[in-house]
Amino acid sequence: MTVVLSTITIGDGPDVGTLAARRLRDGGLVAFPTETVYGLGADAINAKAIARLYAAKGRPAFNPLIAHLCNLEAARQIADFNAQALRLAEVFWPGPLTLVLPRAAGCPVADLATAGLDTIAVRVPAHPIARKILRAFGGPVVAPSANLSGHVSPTTAAHVQNDLGGRIDLIIDGGAVEVGVESTIVGCFDVPTLLRPGGVPRGEIERVLARPLLRPPDDVDSDPKQPLAPGMLASHYAPRTKIRLNAGTVEAGEALLAFGAEAIPGIDAASGVMNLSVRGDLNEAAANLFGYLRVLDASGARAIAVMPVPHHGLGEAINDRLGRAAVP
């Protein structure tokens, strides 16, 4: 089937929520902004649409998807919330937090979306365009990042066009996103578990729960056969250019992804330089991360040297993405 791609900017033509919802009901694939990154939406109940989504992204079908909903009440129709999950949802939703929970009895979400697991990942996004689409659609929408699988996540509509142009039905252009890294994922098991660092720092979640979050064992975290949640594959979020982490110098032929005001040896000869945040602001760095990686990836450098980024706050999510991007 030939897919005709159209891109609309907010304010153009009909109401974007109504238009996107109509495409989704027809089995279409719609890219739209969330506060984290641009998502590629499909009707979570329509297995054929989800199969199209996997094919468009080149995403392995064993990698589960996040179901996006318009509010907590809608999420409770498809997932079973314990007391800790309810507390987190009440504090952080709408926002960049995904909860992995048992599927509710009668949950209509297609098994293909959950990779056959008896759990489901759910989120209520905060971006006004995403919320408008979800309200108009009236049901769960799976929406992984709107990029080729494993590639750098998209933070603008242009990034979506570069990766998926001709493969999907509609791109809603809402400008650059605010957070810039994907949602934090917490598994609400017997002991709450941090499955993926993201837009809500670990410390904020631990303060709400009044207990530390566990991390899954290394052999589960990197299991290529059955990840517990999206974004847990060892190699992910990766540019085509090789990444060199914790760089204290820039070597010949390298581009530099910098952080902070320090100038390191070799910077003057770098084939390209992008600074995540000259003032060392981790929120600014997270918002810039994927866009700057895309710029340096297109620079023709033989490698991208990455200066150290602190691990506290959003730095944990930034380092998680950089670490996965550096895996061959």
Short mmCIF file of C-alpha atoms in Angstrom, two decimals, residues 13-328:
data_model
loop_
_atom_site.label_atom_id
_atom_site.label_comp_id
_atom_site.label_asym_id
_atom_site.label_seq_id
_atom_site.Cartn_x
_atom_site.Cartn_y
_atom_site.Cartn_z
CA GLY A 13 -7.15 23.47 8.58
CA PRO A 14 -9.51 21.42 10.77
CA ASP A 15 -9.13 20.78 14.47
CA VAL A 16 -6.02 18.62 14.91
CA GLY A 17 -7.62 16.43 17.57
CA THR A 18 -10.57 15.55 15.35
CA LEU A 19 -8.39 15.00 12.29
CA ALA A 20 -5.86 12.81 14.13
CA ALA A 21 -8.60 10.80 15.85
CA ARG A 22 -10.25 10.11 12.48
CA ARG A 23 -6.95 8.84 11.05
CA LEU A 24 -6.36 6.64 14.09
CA ARG A 25 -9.87 5.12 13.89
CA ASP A 26 -9.21 4.29 10.24
CA GLY A 27 -6.08 2.33 11.23
CA GLY A 28 -3.69 5.14 10.37
CA LEU A 29 -0.37 6.10 11.93
CA VAL A 30 -0.19 9.63 13.34
CA ALA A 31 2.94 11.33 14.70
CA PHE A 32 2.28 14.00 17.33
CA PRO A 33 4.20 15.91 19.99
CA THR A 34 4.24 14.92 23.64
CA GLU A 35 6.15 16.77 26.33
CA THR A 36 8.93 14.15 26.12
CA VAL A 37 9.50 13.35 22.41
CA TYR A 38 7.30 13.01 19.32
CA GLY A 39 5.24 9.82 19.45
CA LEU A 40 3.94 7.63 16.63
CA GLY A 41 0.35 6.82 17.48
CA ALA A 42 -1.82 3.86 16.52
CA ASP A 43 -5.12 2.54 17.86
CA ALA A 44 -4.04 0.28 20.74
CA ILE A 45 -6.94 -2.10 20.08
CA ASN A 46 -6.28 -2.50 16.36
CA ALA A 47 -3.67 -5.24 15.85
CA LYS A 48 -3.36 -4.50 12.13
CA ALA A 49 -2.56 -0.84 12.86
CA ILE A 50 0.00 -1.89 15.46
CA ALA A 51 1.61 -4.28 12.99
CA ARG A 52 1.88 -1.33 10.54
CA LEU A 53 3.51 0.71 13.31
CA TYR A 54 6.13 -1.97 14.00
CA ALA A 55 6.83 -2.21 10.27
CA ALA A 56 7.09 1.56 9.79
CA LYS A 57 9.61 1.87 12.63
CA GLY A 58 11.42 -1.38 11.91
CA ARG A 59 10.75 -2.16 15.57
CA PRO A 60 11.04 -5.73 16.88
CA ALA A 61 7.63 -7.04 17.92
CA PHE A 62 9.03 -8.36 21.23
CA ASN A 63 9.57 -4.75 22.37
CA PRO A 64 6.35 -3.65 24.16
CA LEU A 65 4.60 -0.33 23.59
CA ILE A 66 3.22 2.31 25.96
CA ALA A 67 -0.54 2.92 25.92
CA HIS A 68 -1.33 6.64 26.19
CA LEU A 69 -4.63 7.71 27.72
CA CYS A 70 -6.43 10.97 28.39
CA ASN A 71 -6.75 10.58 32.18
CA LEU A 72 -6.33 8.25 35.16
CA GLU A 73 -9.91 6.97 34.92
CA ALA A 74 -9.27 5.77 31.37
CA ALA A 75 -6.00 4.12 32.45
CA ARG A 76 -7.83 2.20 35.19
CA GLN A 77 -10.02 0.61 32.52
CA ILE A 78 -7.05 -1.26 31.06
CA ALA A 79 -4.62 -1.67 34.00
CA ASP A 80 -4.89 -2.71 37.66
CA PHE A 81 -3.51 -0.04 40.00
CA ASN A 82 -2.22 -0.83 43.47
CA ALA A 83 -1.96 1.87 46.14
CA GLN A 84 1.59 2.87 45.15
CA ALA A 85 0.67 3.16 41.48
CA LEU A 86 -2.34 5.31 42.31
CA ARG A 87 -0.20 7.61 44.40
CA LEU A 88 2.33 8.06 41.60
CA ALA A 89 -0.41 8.67 39.03
CA GLU A 90 -2.11 11.26 41.23
CA VAL A 91 1.15 13.16 41.76
CA PHE A 92 2.84 12.92 38.34
CA TRP A 93 0.01 12.64 35.80
CA PRO A 94 -0.39 14.19 33.38
CA GLY A 95 3.37 14.08 32.86
CA PRO A 96 6.45 12.12 31.79
CA LEU A 97 5.92 9.01 33.95
CA THR A 98 4.95 5.57 32.63
CA LEU A 99 3.68 2.85 34.97
CA VAL A 100 3.97 -0.87 34.19
CA LEU A 101 0.99 -2.65 35.77
CA PRO A 102 -0.97 -5.89 35.48
CA ARG A 103 -3.46 -5.88 32.62
CA ALA A 104 -7.01 -5.39 33.84
CA ALA A 105 -9.56 -8.13 33.26
CA GLY A 106 -11.08 -7.62 29.85
CA CYS A 107 -8.34 -5.19 28.76
CA PRO A 108 -9.01 -4.67 25.03
CA VAL A 109 -5.44 -3.63 24.11
CA ALA A 110 -4.05 -5.94 21.45
CA ASP A 111 -1.57 -8.58 22.66
CA LEU A 112 0.81 -7.39 19.94
CA ALA A 113 1.12 -4.05 21.75
CA THR A 114 2.19 -5.69 25.01
CA ALA A 115 4.50 -8.24 23.35
CA GLY A 116 2.44 -11.00 24.95
CA LEU A 117 3.22 -9.89 28.52
CA ASP A 118 0.58 -9.99 31.24
CA THR A 119 1.52 -6.41 32.13
CA ILE A 120 0.82 -3.16 30.30
CA ALA A 121 2.67 0.17 30.26
CA VAL A 122 0.38 3.21 30.64
CA ARG A 123 0.89 6.96 30.62
CA VAL A 124 -1.15 10.17 30.63
CA PRO A 125 0.87 12.76 28.68
CA ALA A 126 0.84 16.46 29.53
CA HIS A 127 1.29 18.05 26.09
CA PRO A 128 -1.91 19.89 25.10
CA ILE A 129 -1.87 18.50 21.53
CA ALA A 130 -1.46 14.93 22.75
CA ARG A 131 -4.26 15.43 25.26
CA LYS A 132 -6.55 16.91 22.59
CA ILE A 133 -5.95 13.91 20.33
CA LEU A 134 -6.55 11.40 23.12
CA ARG A 135 -9.78 13.10 24.21
CA ALA A 136 -11.06 13.16 20.63
CA PHE A 137 -10.08 9.53 20.05
CA GLY A 138 -11.63 8.29 23.29
CA GLY A 139 -9.48 5.21 23.76
CA PRO A 140 -5.91 4.00 24.33
CA VAL A 141 -3.27 4.97 21.76
CA VAL A 142 0.09 3.23 21.63
CA ALA A 143 2.77 5.79 20.80
CA PRO A 144 6.45 4.84 20.78
CA SER A 145 8.91 7.49 19.63
CA ALA A 146 8.28 8.54 16.02
CA ASN A 147 11.63 7.44 14.60
CA LEU A 148 13.25 4.40 13.06
CA SER A 149 13.75 1.78 15.75
CA GLY A 150 16.95 2.23 17.73
CA HIS A 151 17.71 5.60 16.14
CA VAL A 152 17.88 8.96 17.93
CA SER A 153 14.45 9.96 19.24
CA PRO A 154 12.65 12.88 17.52
CA THR A 155 12.13 16.20 19.29
CA THR A 156 10.76 18.13 16.27
CA ALA A 157 8.41 17.32 13.40
CA ALA A 158 11.37 17.64 11.01
CA HIS A 159 13.10 14.75 12.80
CA VAL A 160 9.97 12.63 12.25
CA GLN A 161 9.88 13.56 8.57
CA ASN A 162 13.56 12.62 8.17
CA ASP A 163 13.05 9.15 9.65
CA LEU A 164 9.50 8.20 8.67
CA GLY A 165 8.59 10.34 5.65
CA GLY A 166 6.51 8.19 3.29
CA ARG A 167 5.93 5.49 5.91
CA ILE A 168 3.14 7.07 7.99
CA ASP A 169 -0.11 8.96 7.38
CA LEU A 170 0.09 12.22 9.30
CA ILE A 171 2.54 14.37 11.26
CA ILE A 172 1.18 16.98 13.66
CA ASP A 173 3.80 19.73 13.92
CA GLY A 174 3.65 21.28 17.38
CA GLY A 175 7.17 22.71 17.45
CA ALA A 176 10.05 21.51 19.62
CA VAL A 177 9.17 19.44 22.68
CA GLU A 178 9.86 20.62 26.23
CA VAL A 179 11.45 17.70 28.14
CA GLY A 180 13.47 16.07 25.36
CA VAL A 181 13.97 12.59 26.86
CA GLU A 182 11.38 9.84 27.12
CA SER A 183 9.22 9.17 30.16
CA THR A 184 10.52 7.52 33.28
CA ILE A 185 9.19 3.95 33.52
CA VAL A 186 8.40 2.44 36.91
CA GLY A 187 7.31 -1.16 37.31
CA CYS A 188 4.68 -1.24 40.06
CA PHE A 189 5.55 -4.72 41.27
CA ASP A 190 5.77 -5.93 44.89
CA VAL A 191 8.71 -3.55 45.18
CA PRO A 192 8.55 -0.53 42.80
CA THR A 193 11.30 -0.85 40.19
CA LEU A 194 12.94 1.77 37.98
CA LEU A 195 12.86 0.19 34.53
CA ARG A 196 13.98 3.29 32.60
CA PRO A 197 15.16 6.69 33.86
CA GLY A 198 13.44 9.57 32.15
CA GLY A 199 11.62 12.85 32.45
CA VAL A 200 10.75 12.49 36.14
CA PRO A 201 13.95 12.15 38.20
CA ARG A 202 14.31 9.10 40.42
CA GLY A 203 14.58 11.23 43.57
CA GLU A 204 11.16 12.83 43.05
CA ILE A 205 9.51 9.42 42.71
CA GLU A 206 11.31 8.04 45.75
CA ARG A 207 10.16 11.01 47.82
CA VAL A 208 6.53 10.32 46.92
CA LEU A 209 6.87 6.60 47.66
CA ALA A 210 9.02 7.18 50.77
CA ARG A 211 11.22 4.28 49.68
CA PRO A 212 14.02 3.65 47.16
CA LEU A 213 13.31 2.28 43.71
CA LEU A 214 14.92 -1.01 42.75
CA ARG A 215 16.71 -1.55 39.44
CA PRO A 216 16.14 -4.79 37.50
CA PRO A 217 19.02 -7.28 37.43
CA ASP A 218 21.51 -6.69 34.62
CA ASP A 219 20.56 -9.92 32.90
CA VAL A 220 16.93 -8.79 32.71
CA ASP A 221 17.72 -5.17 31.83
CA SER A 222 19.65 -6.19 28.74
CA ASP A 223 17.63 -9.30 27.77
CA PRO A 224 17.26 -9.01 23.97
CA LYS A 225 14.47 -11.60 23.91
CA GLN A 226 11.95 -10.04 26.29
CA PRO A 227 12.43 -6.55 27.74
CA LEU A 228 10.05 -5.68 30.57
CA ALA A 229 9.36 -2.22 29.16
CA PRO A 230 10.14 0.02 26.18
CA GLY A 231 13.63 1.52 25.92
CA MET A 232 15.42 -1.33 27.71
CA LEU A 233 17.27 -2.80 24.72
CA ALA A 234 21.03 -2.56 25.23
CA SER A 235 21.54 -0.68 21.95
CA HIS A 236 18.98 2.10 21.53
CA TYR A 237 18.62 5.85 20.87
CA ALA A 238 21.68 5.54 18.64
CA PRO A 239 23.03 7.80 15.88
CA ARG A 240 24.78 6.13 12.96
CA THR A 241 28.07 7.70 14.03
CA LYS A 242 30.10 5.97 16.76
CA ILE A 243 29.77 7.48 20.26
CA ARG A 244 32.74 7.86 22.66
CA LEU A 245 31.65 8.60 26.22
CA ASN A 246 33.30 10.56 29.06
CA ALA A 247 35.68 12.29 26.67
CA GLY A 248 38.38 14.50 28.16
CA THR A 249 39.84 15.39 24.75
CA VAL A 250 38.63 15.62 21.15
CA GLU A 251 40.54 13.35 18.80
CA ALA A 252 41.19 13.94 15.09
CA GLY A 253 38.05 13.69 13.00
CA GLU A 254 35.68 13.74 15.96
CA ALA A 255 32.73 16.01 16.68
CA LEU A 256 32.06 17.06 20.28
CA LEU A 257 28.90 16.90 22.35
CA ALA A 258 29.87 19.21 25.18
CA PHE A 259 28.40 19.99 28.59
CA GLY A 260 29.25 23.00 30.70
CA ALA A 261 31.62 25.91 30.18
CA GLU A 262 34.89 23.93 30.23
CA ALA A 263 36.90 23.83 26.98
CA ILE A 264 38.70 20.50 26.59
CA PRO A 265 41.87 19.85 24.55
CA GLY A 266 41.25 19.46 20.82
CA ILE A 267 37.96 21.36 20.79
CA ASP A 268 39.24 23.91 18.27
CA ALA A 269 39.88 21.17 15.72
CA ALA A 270 36.56 19.36 16.26
CA SER A 271 34.54 18.76 13.10
CA GLY A 272 31.48 20.09 14.94
CA VAL A 273 30.57 21.20 18.45
CA MET A 274 27.19 21.27 20.15
CA ASN A 275 26.92 22.16 23.85
CA LEU A 276 24.00 20.58 25.71
CA SER A 277 24.10 23.38 28.27
CA VAL A 278 26.91 25.90 28.67
CA ARG A 279 25.61 26.76 32.14
CA GLY A 280 25.40 23.11 33.19
CA ASP A 281 21.58 22.98 33.40
CA LEU A 282 20.42 19.36 33.19
CA ASN A 283 16.89 20.31 32.15
CA GLU A 284 18.29 22.28 29.22
CA ALA A 285 20.67 19.42 28.41
CA ALA A 286 17.85 16.86 28.31
CA ALA A 287 15.78 19.07 26.00
CA ASN A 288 18.75 19.45 23.62
CA LEU A 289 20.12 15.90 23.74
CA PHE A 290 18.47 14.13 20.80
CA GLY A 291 18.38 17.17 18.52
CA TYR A 292 22.09 17.84 19.02
CA LEU A 293 22.98 14.18 18.48
CA ARG A 294 21.14 14.34 15.15
CA VAL A 295 23.08 17.47 14.10
CA LEU A 296 26.44 15.90 14.96
CA ASP A 297 25.43 12.61 13.34
CA ALA A 298 24.97 14.53 10.07
CA SER A 299 28.29 16.37 10.36
CA GLY A 300 30.37 13.68 8.70
CA ALA A 301 32.54 13.13 11.79
CA ARG A 302 34.15 9.72 12.25
CA ALA A 303 32.94 9.68 15.87
CA ILE A 304 31.13 11.82 18.44
CA ALA A 305 33.06 12.51 21.64
CA VAL A 306 30.74 13.15 24.59
CA MET A 307 31.88 15.08 27.65
CA PRO A 308 30.85 13.73 31.07
CA VAL A 309 27.37 14.65 32.29
CA PRO A 310 26.51 14.51 36.03
CA HIS A 311 24.36 11.53 37.06
CA HIS A 312 22.01 13.28 39.47
CA GLY A 313 18.46 14.41 38.61
CA LEU A 314 17.76 14.29 34.87
CA GLY A 315 21.43 13.42 34.38
CA GLU A 316 20.54 9.79 35.14
CA ALA A 317 18.19 9.69 32.13
CA ILE A 318 20.68 11.55 29.91
CA ASN A 319 23.47 9.09 30.78
CA ASP A 320 21.14 6.13 30.27
CA ARG A 321 20.36 7.32 26.72
CA LEU A 322 24.02 8.08 25.97
CA GLY A 323 25.12 4.69 27.30
CA ARG A 324 22.63 2.84 25.08
CA ALA A 325 23.54 5.06 22.11
CA ALA A 326 27.19 4.04 22.53
CA VAL A 327 26.51 0.30 22.35
CA PRO A 328 27.45 -1.05 18.88
#
